[in-house]
Coordinates of C-alpha atoms and ligand atoms in Angstrom, one line a residue:
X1 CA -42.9 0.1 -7.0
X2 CA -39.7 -0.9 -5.2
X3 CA -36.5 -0.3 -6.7
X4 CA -33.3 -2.1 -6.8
X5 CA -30.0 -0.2 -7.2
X6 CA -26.3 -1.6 -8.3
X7 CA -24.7 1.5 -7.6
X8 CA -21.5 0.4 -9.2
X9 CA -17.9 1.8 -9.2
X10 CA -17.6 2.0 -13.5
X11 CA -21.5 1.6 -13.8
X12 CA -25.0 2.0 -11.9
X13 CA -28.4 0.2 -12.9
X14 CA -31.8 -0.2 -12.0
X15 CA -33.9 -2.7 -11.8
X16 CA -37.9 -3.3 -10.5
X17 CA -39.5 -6.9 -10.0
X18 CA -42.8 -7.2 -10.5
X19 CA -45.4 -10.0 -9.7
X20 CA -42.0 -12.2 -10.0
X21 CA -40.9 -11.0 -13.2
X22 CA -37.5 -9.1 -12.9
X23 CA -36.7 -5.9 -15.4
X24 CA -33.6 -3.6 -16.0
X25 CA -35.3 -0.4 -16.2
X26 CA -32.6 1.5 -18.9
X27 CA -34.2 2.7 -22.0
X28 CA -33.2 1.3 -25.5
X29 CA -30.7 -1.5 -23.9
X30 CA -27.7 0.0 -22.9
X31 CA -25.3 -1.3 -20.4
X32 CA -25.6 0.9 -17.5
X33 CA -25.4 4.3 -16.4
X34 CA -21.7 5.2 -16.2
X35 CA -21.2 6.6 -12.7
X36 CA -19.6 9.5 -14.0
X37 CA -20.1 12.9 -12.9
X38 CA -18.8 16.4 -14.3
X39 CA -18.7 20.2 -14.0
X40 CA -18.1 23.2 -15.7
X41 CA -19.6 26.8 -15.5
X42 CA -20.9 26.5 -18.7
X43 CA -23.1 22.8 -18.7
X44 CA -23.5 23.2 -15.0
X45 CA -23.9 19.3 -13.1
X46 CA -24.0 16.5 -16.0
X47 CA -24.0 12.6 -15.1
X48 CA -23.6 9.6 -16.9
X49 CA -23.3 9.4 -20.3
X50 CA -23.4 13.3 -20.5
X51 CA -20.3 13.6 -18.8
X52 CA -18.6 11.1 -20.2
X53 CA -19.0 12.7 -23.5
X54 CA -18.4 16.3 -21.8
X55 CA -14.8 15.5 -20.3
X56 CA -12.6 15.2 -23.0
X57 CA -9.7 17.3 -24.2
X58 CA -8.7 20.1 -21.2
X59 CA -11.9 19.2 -20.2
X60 CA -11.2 15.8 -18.5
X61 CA -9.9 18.0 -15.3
X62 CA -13.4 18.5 -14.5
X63 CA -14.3 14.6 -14.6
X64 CA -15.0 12.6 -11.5
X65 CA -14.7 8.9 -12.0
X66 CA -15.1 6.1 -9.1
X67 CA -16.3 7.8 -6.7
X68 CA -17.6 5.0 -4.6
X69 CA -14.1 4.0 -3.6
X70 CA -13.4 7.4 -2.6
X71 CA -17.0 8.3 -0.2
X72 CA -14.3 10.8 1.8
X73 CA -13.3 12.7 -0.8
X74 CA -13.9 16.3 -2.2
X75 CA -13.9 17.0 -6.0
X76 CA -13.0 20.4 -7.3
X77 CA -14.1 21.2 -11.2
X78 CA -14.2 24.8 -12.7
X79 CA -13.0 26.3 -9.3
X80 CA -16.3 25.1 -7.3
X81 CA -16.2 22.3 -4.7
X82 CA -18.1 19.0 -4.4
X83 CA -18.8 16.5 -1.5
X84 CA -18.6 13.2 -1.9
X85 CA -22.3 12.7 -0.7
X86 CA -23.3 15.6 -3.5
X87 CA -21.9 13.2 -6.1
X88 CA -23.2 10.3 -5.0
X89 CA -26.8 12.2 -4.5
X90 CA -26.1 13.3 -8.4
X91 CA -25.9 10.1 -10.0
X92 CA -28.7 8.1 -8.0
X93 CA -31.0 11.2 -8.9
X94 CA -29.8 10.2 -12.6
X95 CA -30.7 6.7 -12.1
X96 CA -34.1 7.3 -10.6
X97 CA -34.7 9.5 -13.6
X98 CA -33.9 7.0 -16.2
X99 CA -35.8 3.9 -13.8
X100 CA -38.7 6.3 -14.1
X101 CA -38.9 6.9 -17.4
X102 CA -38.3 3.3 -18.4
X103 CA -40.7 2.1 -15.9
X104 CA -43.2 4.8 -17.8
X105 CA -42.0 3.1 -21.2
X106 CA -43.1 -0.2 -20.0
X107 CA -46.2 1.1 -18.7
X108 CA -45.3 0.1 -15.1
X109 CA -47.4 3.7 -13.7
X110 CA -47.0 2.5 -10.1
X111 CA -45.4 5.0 -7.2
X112 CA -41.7 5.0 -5.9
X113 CA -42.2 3.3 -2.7
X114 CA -38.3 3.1 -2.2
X115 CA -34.9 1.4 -2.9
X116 CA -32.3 -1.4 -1.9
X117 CA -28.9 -0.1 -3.2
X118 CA -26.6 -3.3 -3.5
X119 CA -22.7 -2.5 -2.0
X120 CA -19.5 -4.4 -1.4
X121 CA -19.8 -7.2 0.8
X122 CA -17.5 -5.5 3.4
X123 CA -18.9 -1.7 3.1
X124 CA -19.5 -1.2 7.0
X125 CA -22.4 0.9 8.9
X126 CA -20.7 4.2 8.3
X127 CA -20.2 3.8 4.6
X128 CA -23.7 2.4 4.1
X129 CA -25.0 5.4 6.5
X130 CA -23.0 7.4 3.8
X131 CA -24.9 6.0 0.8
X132 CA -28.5 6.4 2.3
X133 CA -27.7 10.5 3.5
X134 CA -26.8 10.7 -0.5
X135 CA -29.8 9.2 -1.7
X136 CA -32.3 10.4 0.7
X137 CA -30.9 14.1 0.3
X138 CA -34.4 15.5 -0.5
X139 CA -35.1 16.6 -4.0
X140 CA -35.1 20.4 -2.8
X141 CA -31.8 20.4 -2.0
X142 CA -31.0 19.1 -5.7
X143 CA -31.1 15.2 -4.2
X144 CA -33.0 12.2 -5.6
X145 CA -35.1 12.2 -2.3
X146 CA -35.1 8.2 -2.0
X147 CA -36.6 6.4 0.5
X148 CA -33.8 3.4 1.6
X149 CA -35.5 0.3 2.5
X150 CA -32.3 -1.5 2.8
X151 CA -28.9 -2.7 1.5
X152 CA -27.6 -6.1 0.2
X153 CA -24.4 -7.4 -0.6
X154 CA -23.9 -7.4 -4.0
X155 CA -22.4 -11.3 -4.6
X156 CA -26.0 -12.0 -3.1
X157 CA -28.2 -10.1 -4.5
X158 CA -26.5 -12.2 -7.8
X159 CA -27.5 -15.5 -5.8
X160 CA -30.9 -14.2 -5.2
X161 CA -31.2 -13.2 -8.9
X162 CA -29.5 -16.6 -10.0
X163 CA -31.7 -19.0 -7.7
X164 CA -34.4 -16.9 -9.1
X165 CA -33.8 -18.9 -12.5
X166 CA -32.6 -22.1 -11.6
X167 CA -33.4 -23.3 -8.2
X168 CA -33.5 -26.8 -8.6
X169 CA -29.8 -27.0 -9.8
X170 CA -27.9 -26.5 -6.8
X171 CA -28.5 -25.2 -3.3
X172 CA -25.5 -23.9 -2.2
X173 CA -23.3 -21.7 -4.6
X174 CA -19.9 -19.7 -4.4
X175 CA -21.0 -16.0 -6.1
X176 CA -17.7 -14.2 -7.8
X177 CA -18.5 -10.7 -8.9
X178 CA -15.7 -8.9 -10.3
X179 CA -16.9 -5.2 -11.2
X180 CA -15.2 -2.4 -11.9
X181 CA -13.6 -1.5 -8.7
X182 CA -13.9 -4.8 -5.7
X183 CA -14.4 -8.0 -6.4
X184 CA -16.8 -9.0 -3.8
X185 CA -17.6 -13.0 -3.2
X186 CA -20.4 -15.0 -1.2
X187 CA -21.3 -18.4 -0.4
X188 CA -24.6 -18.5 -0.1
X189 CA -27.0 -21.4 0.5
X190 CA -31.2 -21.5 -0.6
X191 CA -33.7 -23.7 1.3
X192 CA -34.9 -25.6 -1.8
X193 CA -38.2 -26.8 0.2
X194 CA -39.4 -22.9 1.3
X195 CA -38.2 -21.3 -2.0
X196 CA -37.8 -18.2 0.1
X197 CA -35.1 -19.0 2.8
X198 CA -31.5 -17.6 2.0
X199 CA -28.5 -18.4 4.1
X200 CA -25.0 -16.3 3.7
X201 CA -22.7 -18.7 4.8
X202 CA -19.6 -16.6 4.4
X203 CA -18.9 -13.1 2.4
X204 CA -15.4 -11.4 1.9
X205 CA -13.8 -8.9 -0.6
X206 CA -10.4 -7.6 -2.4
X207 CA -10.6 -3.9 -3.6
X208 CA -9.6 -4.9 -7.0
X209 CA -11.7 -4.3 -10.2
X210 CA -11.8 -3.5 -14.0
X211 CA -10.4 -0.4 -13.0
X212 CA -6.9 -2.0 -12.0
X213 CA -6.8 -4.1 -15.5
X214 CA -7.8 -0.8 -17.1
X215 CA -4.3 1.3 -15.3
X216 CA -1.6 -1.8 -16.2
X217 CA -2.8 -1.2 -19.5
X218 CA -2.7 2.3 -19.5
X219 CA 0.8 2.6 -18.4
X220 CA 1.7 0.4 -20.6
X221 CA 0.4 2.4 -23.6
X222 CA 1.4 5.7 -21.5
X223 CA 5.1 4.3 -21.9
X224 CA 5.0 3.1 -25.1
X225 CA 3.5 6.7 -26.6
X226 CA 5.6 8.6 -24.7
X227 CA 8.7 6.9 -26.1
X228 CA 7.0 7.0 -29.4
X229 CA 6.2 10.8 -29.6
X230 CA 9.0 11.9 -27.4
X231 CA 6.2 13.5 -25.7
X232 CA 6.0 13.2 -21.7
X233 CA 2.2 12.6 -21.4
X234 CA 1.9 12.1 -18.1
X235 CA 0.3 15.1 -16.4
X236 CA -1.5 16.0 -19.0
X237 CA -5.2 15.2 -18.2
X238 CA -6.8 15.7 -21.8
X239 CA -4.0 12.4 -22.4
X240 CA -4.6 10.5 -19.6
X241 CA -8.2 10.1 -20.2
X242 CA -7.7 9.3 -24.1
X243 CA -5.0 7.0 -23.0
X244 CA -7.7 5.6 -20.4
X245 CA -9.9 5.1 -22.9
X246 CA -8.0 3.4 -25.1
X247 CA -6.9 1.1 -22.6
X248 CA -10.9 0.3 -21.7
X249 CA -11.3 -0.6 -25.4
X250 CA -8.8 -2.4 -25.9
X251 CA -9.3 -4.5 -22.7
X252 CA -12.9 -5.0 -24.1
X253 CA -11.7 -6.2 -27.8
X254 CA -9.8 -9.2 -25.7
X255 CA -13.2 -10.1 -24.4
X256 CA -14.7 -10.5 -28.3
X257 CA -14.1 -13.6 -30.4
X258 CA -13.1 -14.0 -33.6
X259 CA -14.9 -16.9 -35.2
X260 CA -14.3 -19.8 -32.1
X261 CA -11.4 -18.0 -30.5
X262 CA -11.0 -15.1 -28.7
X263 CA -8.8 -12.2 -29.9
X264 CA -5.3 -12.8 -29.0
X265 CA -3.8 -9.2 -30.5
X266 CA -5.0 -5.9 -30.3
X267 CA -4.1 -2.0 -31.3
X268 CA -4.6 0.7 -29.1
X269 CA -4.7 3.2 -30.9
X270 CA -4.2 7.1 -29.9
X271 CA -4.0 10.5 -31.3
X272 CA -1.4 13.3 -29.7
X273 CA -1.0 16.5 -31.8
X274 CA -2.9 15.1 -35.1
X275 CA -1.0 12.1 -35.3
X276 CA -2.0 8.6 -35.0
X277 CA -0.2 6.4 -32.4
X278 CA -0.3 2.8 -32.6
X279 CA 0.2 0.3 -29.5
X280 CA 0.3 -3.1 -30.2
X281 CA -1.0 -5.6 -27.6
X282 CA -0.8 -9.3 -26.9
X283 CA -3.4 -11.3 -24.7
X284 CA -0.6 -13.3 -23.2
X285 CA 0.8 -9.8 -22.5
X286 CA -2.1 -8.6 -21.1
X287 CA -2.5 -11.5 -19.2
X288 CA 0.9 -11.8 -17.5
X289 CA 0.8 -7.7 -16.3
X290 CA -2.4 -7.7 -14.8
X291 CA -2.5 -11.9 -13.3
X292 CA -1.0 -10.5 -9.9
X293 CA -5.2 -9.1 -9.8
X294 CA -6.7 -11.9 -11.0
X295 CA -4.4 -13.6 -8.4
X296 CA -5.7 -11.9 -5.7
X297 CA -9.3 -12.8 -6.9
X298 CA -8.7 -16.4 -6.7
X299 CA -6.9 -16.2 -3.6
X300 CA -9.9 -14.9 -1.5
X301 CA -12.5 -17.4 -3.3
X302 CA -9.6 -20.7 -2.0
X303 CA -9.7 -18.8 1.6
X304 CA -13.5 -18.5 1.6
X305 CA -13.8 -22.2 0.3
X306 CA -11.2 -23.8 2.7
X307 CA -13.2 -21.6 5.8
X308 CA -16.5 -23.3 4.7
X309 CA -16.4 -26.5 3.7
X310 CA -15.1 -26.7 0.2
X311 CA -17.1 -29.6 -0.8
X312 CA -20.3 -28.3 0.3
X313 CA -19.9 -25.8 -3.0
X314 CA -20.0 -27.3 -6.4
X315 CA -20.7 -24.4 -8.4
X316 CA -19.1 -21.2 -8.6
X317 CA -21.4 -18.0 -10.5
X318 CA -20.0 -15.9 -12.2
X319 CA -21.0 -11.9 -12.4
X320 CA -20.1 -7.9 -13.0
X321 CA -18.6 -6.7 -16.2
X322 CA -14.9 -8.0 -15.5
X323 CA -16.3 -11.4 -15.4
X324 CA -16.2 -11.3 -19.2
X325 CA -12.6 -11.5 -19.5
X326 CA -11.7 -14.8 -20.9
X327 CA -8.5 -15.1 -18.8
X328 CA -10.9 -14.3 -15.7
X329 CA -12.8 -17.7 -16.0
X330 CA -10.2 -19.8 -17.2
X331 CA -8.2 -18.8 -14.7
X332 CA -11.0 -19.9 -12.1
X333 CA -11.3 -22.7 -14.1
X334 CA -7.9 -23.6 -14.1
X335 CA -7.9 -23.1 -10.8
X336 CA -10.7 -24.9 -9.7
X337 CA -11.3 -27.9 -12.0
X338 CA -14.1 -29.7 -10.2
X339 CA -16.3 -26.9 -10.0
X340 CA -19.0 -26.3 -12.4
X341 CA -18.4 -22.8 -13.7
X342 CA -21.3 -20.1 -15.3
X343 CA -21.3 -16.7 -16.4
X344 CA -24.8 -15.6 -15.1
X345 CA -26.2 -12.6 -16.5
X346 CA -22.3 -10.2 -15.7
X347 CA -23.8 -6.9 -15.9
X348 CA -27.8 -7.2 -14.7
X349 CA -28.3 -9.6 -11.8
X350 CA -27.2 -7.4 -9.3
X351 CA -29.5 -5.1 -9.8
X352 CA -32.0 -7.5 -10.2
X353 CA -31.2 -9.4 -7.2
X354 CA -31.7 -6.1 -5.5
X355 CA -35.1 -5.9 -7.1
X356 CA -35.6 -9.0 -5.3
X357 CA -35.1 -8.3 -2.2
X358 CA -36.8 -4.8 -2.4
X359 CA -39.9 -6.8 -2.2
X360 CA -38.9 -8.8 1.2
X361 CA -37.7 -5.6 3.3
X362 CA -40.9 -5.2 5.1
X363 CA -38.9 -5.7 8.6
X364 CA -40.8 -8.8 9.4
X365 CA -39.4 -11.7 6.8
X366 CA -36.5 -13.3 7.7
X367 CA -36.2 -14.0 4.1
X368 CA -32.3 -13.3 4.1
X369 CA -30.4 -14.6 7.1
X370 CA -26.8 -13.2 6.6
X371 CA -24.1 -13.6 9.5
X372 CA -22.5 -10.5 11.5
X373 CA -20.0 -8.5 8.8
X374 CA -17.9 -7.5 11.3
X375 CA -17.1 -7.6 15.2
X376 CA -18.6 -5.4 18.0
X377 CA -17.2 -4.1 21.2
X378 CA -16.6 -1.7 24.1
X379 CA -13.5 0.3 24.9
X380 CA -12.0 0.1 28.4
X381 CA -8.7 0.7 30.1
X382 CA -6.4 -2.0 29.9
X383 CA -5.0 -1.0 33.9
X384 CA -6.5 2.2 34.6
X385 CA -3.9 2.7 37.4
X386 CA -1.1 2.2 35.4
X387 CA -2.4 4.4 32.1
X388 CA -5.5 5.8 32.2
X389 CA -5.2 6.6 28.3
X390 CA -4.1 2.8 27.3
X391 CA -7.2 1.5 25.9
X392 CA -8.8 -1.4 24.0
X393 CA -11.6 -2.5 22.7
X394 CA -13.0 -5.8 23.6
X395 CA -15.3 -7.5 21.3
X396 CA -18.5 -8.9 22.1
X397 CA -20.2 -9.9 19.0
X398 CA -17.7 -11.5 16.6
X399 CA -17.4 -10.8 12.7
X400 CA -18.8 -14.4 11.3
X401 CA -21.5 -14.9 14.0
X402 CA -25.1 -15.8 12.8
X403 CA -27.3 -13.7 13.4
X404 CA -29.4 -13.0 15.8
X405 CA -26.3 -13.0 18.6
X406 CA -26.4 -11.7 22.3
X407 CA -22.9 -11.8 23.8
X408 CA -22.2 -10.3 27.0
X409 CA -18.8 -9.2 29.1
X410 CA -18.6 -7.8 32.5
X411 CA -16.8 -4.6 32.9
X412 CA -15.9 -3.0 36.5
X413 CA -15.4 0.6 37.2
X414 CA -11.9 2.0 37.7
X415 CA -12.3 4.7 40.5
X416 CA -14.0 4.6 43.8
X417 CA -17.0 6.6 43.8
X418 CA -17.3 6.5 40.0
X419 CA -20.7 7.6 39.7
X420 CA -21.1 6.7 35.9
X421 CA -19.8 3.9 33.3
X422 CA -19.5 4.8 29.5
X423 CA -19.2 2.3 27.0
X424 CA -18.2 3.2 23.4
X425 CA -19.3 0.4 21.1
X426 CA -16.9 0.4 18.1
X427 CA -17.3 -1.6 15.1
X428 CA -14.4 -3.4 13.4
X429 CA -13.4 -6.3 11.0
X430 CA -11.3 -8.0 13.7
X431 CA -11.8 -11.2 14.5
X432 CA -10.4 -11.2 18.0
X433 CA -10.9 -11.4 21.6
X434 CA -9.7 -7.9 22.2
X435 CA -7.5 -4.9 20.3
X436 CA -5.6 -2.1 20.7
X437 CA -8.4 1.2 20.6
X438 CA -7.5 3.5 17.4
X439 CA -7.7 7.1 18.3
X440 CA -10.1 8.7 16.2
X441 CA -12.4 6.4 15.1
X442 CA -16.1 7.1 15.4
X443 CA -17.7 4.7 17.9
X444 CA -21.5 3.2 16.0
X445 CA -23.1 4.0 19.5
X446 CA -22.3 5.3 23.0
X447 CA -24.6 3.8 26.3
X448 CA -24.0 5.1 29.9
X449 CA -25.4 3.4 32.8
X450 CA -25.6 6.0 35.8
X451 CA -24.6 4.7 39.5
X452 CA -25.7 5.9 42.9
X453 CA -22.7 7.9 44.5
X454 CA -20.2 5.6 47.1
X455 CA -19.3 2.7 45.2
X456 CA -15.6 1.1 45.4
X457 CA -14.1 0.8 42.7
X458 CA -14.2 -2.9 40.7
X459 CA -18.0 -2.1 40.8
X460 CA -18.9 -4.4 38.6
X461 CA -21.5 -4.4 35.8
X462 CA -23.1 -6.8 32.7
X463 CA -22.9 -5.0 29.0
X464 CA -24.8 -7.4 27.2
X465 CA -24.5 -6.5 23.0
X466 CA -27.6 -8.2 20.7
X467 CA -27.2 -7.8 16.7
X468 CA -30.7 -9.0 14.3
X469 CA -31.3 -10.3 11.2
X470 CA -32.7 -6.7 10.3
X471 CA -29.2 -4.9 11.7
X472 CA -31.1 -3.4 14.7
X473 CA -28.2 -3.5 17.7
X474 CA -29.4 -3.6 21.0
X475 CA -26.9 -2.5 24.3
X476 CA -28.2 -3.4 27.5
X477 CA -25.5 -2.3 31.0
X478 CA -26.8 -3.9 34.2
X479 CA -25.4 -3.4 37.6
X480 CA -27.1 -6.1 38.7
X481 CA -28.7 -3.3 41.7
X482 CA -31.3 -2.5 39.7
X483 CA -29.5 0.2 37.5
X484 CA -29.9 -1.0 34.0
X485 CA -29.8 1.5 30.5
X486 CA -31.0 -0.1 27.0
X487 CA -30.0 2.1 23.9
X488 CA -31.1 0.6 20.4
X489 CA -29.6 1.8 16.9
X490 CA -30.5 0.7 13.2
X491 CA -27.5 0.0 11.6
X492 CA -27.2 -0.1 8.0
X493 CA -27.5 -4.4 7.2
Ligands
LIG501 N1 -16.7 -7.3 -22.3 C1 -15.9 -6.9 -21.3 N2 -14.6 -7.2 -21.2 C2 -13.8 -6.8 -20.2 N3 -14.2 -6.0 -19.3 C3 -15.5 -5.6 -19.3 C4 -16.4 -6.0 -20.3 N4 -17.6 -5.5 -20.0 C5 -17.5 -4.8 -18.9 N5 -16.2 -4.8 -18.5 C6 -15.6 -4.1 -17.3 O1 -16.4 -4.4 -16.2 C7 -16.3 -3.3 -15.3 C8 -17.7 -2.9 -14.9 O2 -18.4 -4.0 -14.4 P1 -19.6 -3.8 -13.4 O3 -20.6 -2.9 -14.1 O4 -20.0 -5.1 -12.9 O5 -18.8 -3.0 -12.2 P2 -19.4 -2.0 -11.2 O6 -20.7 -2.5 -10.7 O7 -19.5 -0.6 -11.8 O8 -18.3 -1.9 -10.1 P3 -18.2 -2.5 -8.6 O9 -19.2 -3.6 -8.5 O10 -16.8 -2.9 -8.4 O11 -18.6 -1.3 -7.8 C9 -15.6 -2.2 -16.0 O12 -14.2 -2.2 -15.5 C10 -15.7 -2.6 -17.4 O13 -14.6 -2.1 -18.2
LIG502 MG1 -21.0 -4.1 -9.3

């Protein structure tokens, strides 16, 4: 059995496909897993829905929401420190727990060969590399000991899941997938004929999410208690999260009807020091504080659109949790009025597209042709004799090329006598010839082509930079004099 994983920002889910049949694997039909860890002396390390229930009151200081936008980050609860990676480890070992047991409940026996975790479209090598250290921590060390057979974008593992179901529609689609913390888009194109030939024609992402509609309300209800009770609420973490979670229901009552229409007032409703507060709340309020988000959405689906042929795309899919809000597709529909708009399964194709694609990562289909995410190149010295610390990077392989690419520069050596040549390759998500090199950042790979002693310098020699479908990228220097180095890395596509 090969699992797929939508390790989400508010919520995580599994999901296993089978002879072609595609299942959530979550007992008794909830929505997800929340990816929500917490701490205390007392219940020790508890996840999901555990948590949530566990970090209320003073106890909301020991809490760790979102951790996915935040893979850098320490947590301290009850005085004792957690990584990011141990968090992350914590809540996929949760969600291979409940996969398993589900699985078991649906009497799917078969082993865990391995996972494809779904992330944003732009999540680079290092924070992919990230994801796979926390879910291949082995199970000794208090990890879920997965085995990572890949990762996918998640806008197309929703294609994948979508074409799944309705192939013959249309062959090229624009995916919108607003979660809970990016909204991640893809244009991505099936080969009707094959059944089994996907083309990413273009990818892109805002980090903006339920999370941000869920903090303009909350201030809003913050500033309307606080001038209620006389009460500054503010720092007080017990408040904050009840505030927080008032805010989340009320954003979700805007998303039910009543009868035909959908709710155009709601009460928040919150209780500091035994007494009930009341918040009254608008749609069209709603609506006008957080359309500066929704904005921003729309913004990056006209930019991918106008890059790629707008009328190639007729269609526009519609997925994650946020894509519920009735203001979310009528403002795309507004927007875009020729399109032909669906909400496709918000909370599950993800993780079912993920599913998908488990069964594909064998190394040998090209079942998923994607273009390069983002740009590769070598530092140098702009004028070694002027500065030898002024450096840049220039790029080889360009974000947007399809993939497989070999590009190649010539570099020349900066010192007579220079018996070695080092090449840093950096990864980046400018699109540019060349840029100025950012002290501190952590090259992807390093390759350094030895010479024989005496050479002027200007020496020149060939770096030649190959990406594949698979992600594998391939370095080559060459003097030209028979001195040549190859160095090969996996990186995480
Ligand atoms: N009916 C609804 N109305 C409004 N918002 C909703 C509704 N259902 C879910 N959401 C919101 O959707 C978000 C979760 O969506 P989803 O599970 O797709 O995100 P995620 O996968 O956790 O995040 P991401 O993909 O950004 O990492 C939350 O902010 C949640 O409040
Ligand atoms: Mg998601």
């Amino acid at each position: 059995m090969k699992l797929g994983i939508d390790f989400g920002t508010s919520f995580s889910l599994p999901a296993v496909t089978v002879l072609d049949t595609s299942v959530v694997l979550l007992p008794g039909g909830k929505y997800g897993i929340p990816s929500v860890f917490y701490y205390d002396e007392w219940e020790g390390v508890l996840v999901g829905e555990a948590a949530e229930n566990a970090g209320q009151g003073e106890e909301a200081a020991n809490l760790k929401r979102e951790i996915k936008l935040e893979l850098n980050s320490t947590f301290t609860a009850d005085g004792r420190v957690f990584t990011a990676r141990q968090i992350v480890g914590y809540i996929l070992n949760h969600v291979k727990e409940n996969a398993l047991s589900a699985a078991r409940a649906k009497l799917i026996n078969e082993e865990l060969e391995g996972v494809v975790i779904s992330v944003p479209a732009a999540f680079g090598h290092n924070e992919k590399e990230f994801i796979r250290e926390a879910a291949e921590t082995p199970v000794e060390e208090g990890g879920p000991g997965l085995k990572v057979l890949g990762f996918i974008k998640e806008p197309v593992a929703a294609a994948l899941a979508y074409f799944k179901t309705s192939l013959a529609d249309k062959t090229r689609i624009l995916v919108y997938d607003l979660g809970g913390g990016t909204c991640d888009a893809a244009i991505v194109e099936a080969d009707s004929s094959l059944k089994e030939k996907y083309t990413v024609i273009d990818s892109d992402m805002r980090r903006v999410g339920g999370k941000d509609w869920d903090a303009c309300l909350e201030t809003y209800i913050l500033e309307s208690l606080e001038q209620q009770s006389g009460i500054s609420l503010k720092e007080n973490p017990g408040y904050r999260e009840k505030i927080k979670r008032a805010a989340v229901s009320a954003k979700h009552a805007f998303s039910e009807k009543v009868g035909e229409k959908y709710r155009d007032r709601v009460r928040a409703r919150v209780e500091i020091n035994g007494k009930s507060y009341q918040v009254p709340i608008t749609s069209e309020e709603f609506g006008k504080m957080t359309f500066s988000l929704l904005w921003d959405t729309i913004e990056m689906i006209m930019a991918l659109l106008k890059k790629n042929d707008a009328n190639s795309v007729s269609q526009i899919i519609c997925v994650g949790g946020s894509s519920n809000m009735p203001q979310v597709i009528e403002g795309i529909k507004k927007i875009f009025p020729q399109m032909e708009l669906r909400v496709f399964e918000p909370e599950k194709s993800i993780a079912i597209g993920a599913s998908i694609y488990a069964g594909y990562c064998n190394g040998k289909d090209t079942f998923l042709s994607d273009m390069a995410a983002f740009s590769y190149g070598s530092d140098c010295c702009r004028n070694y004799d002027v500065d030898p610390n002024d450096k840049i990077v220039i790029n080889l392989i360009q974000r947007g090329d399809r993939l497989p690419v070999t590009r190649q520069h010539r570099f020349i050596t900066t010192r007579d006598g220079q018996t070695r040549m080092r090449f840093d390759i950096y990864e980046s998500d400018k699109e540019v010839q060349q840029y100025d090199f950012v002290p501190g950042k952590q090259p992807v790979m390093q390759i350094v082509l030895e010479l024989p002693p005496g050479l002027p310098k200007g020496t020149a020699a060939v770096l030649y930079l190959t990406l594949t479908t698979d992600g594998i990228i391939e370095a080559v220097a060459d003097d030209g004099n028979g001195h040549s180095i190859k160095v090969q890395k996996r990186l995480n596509y």
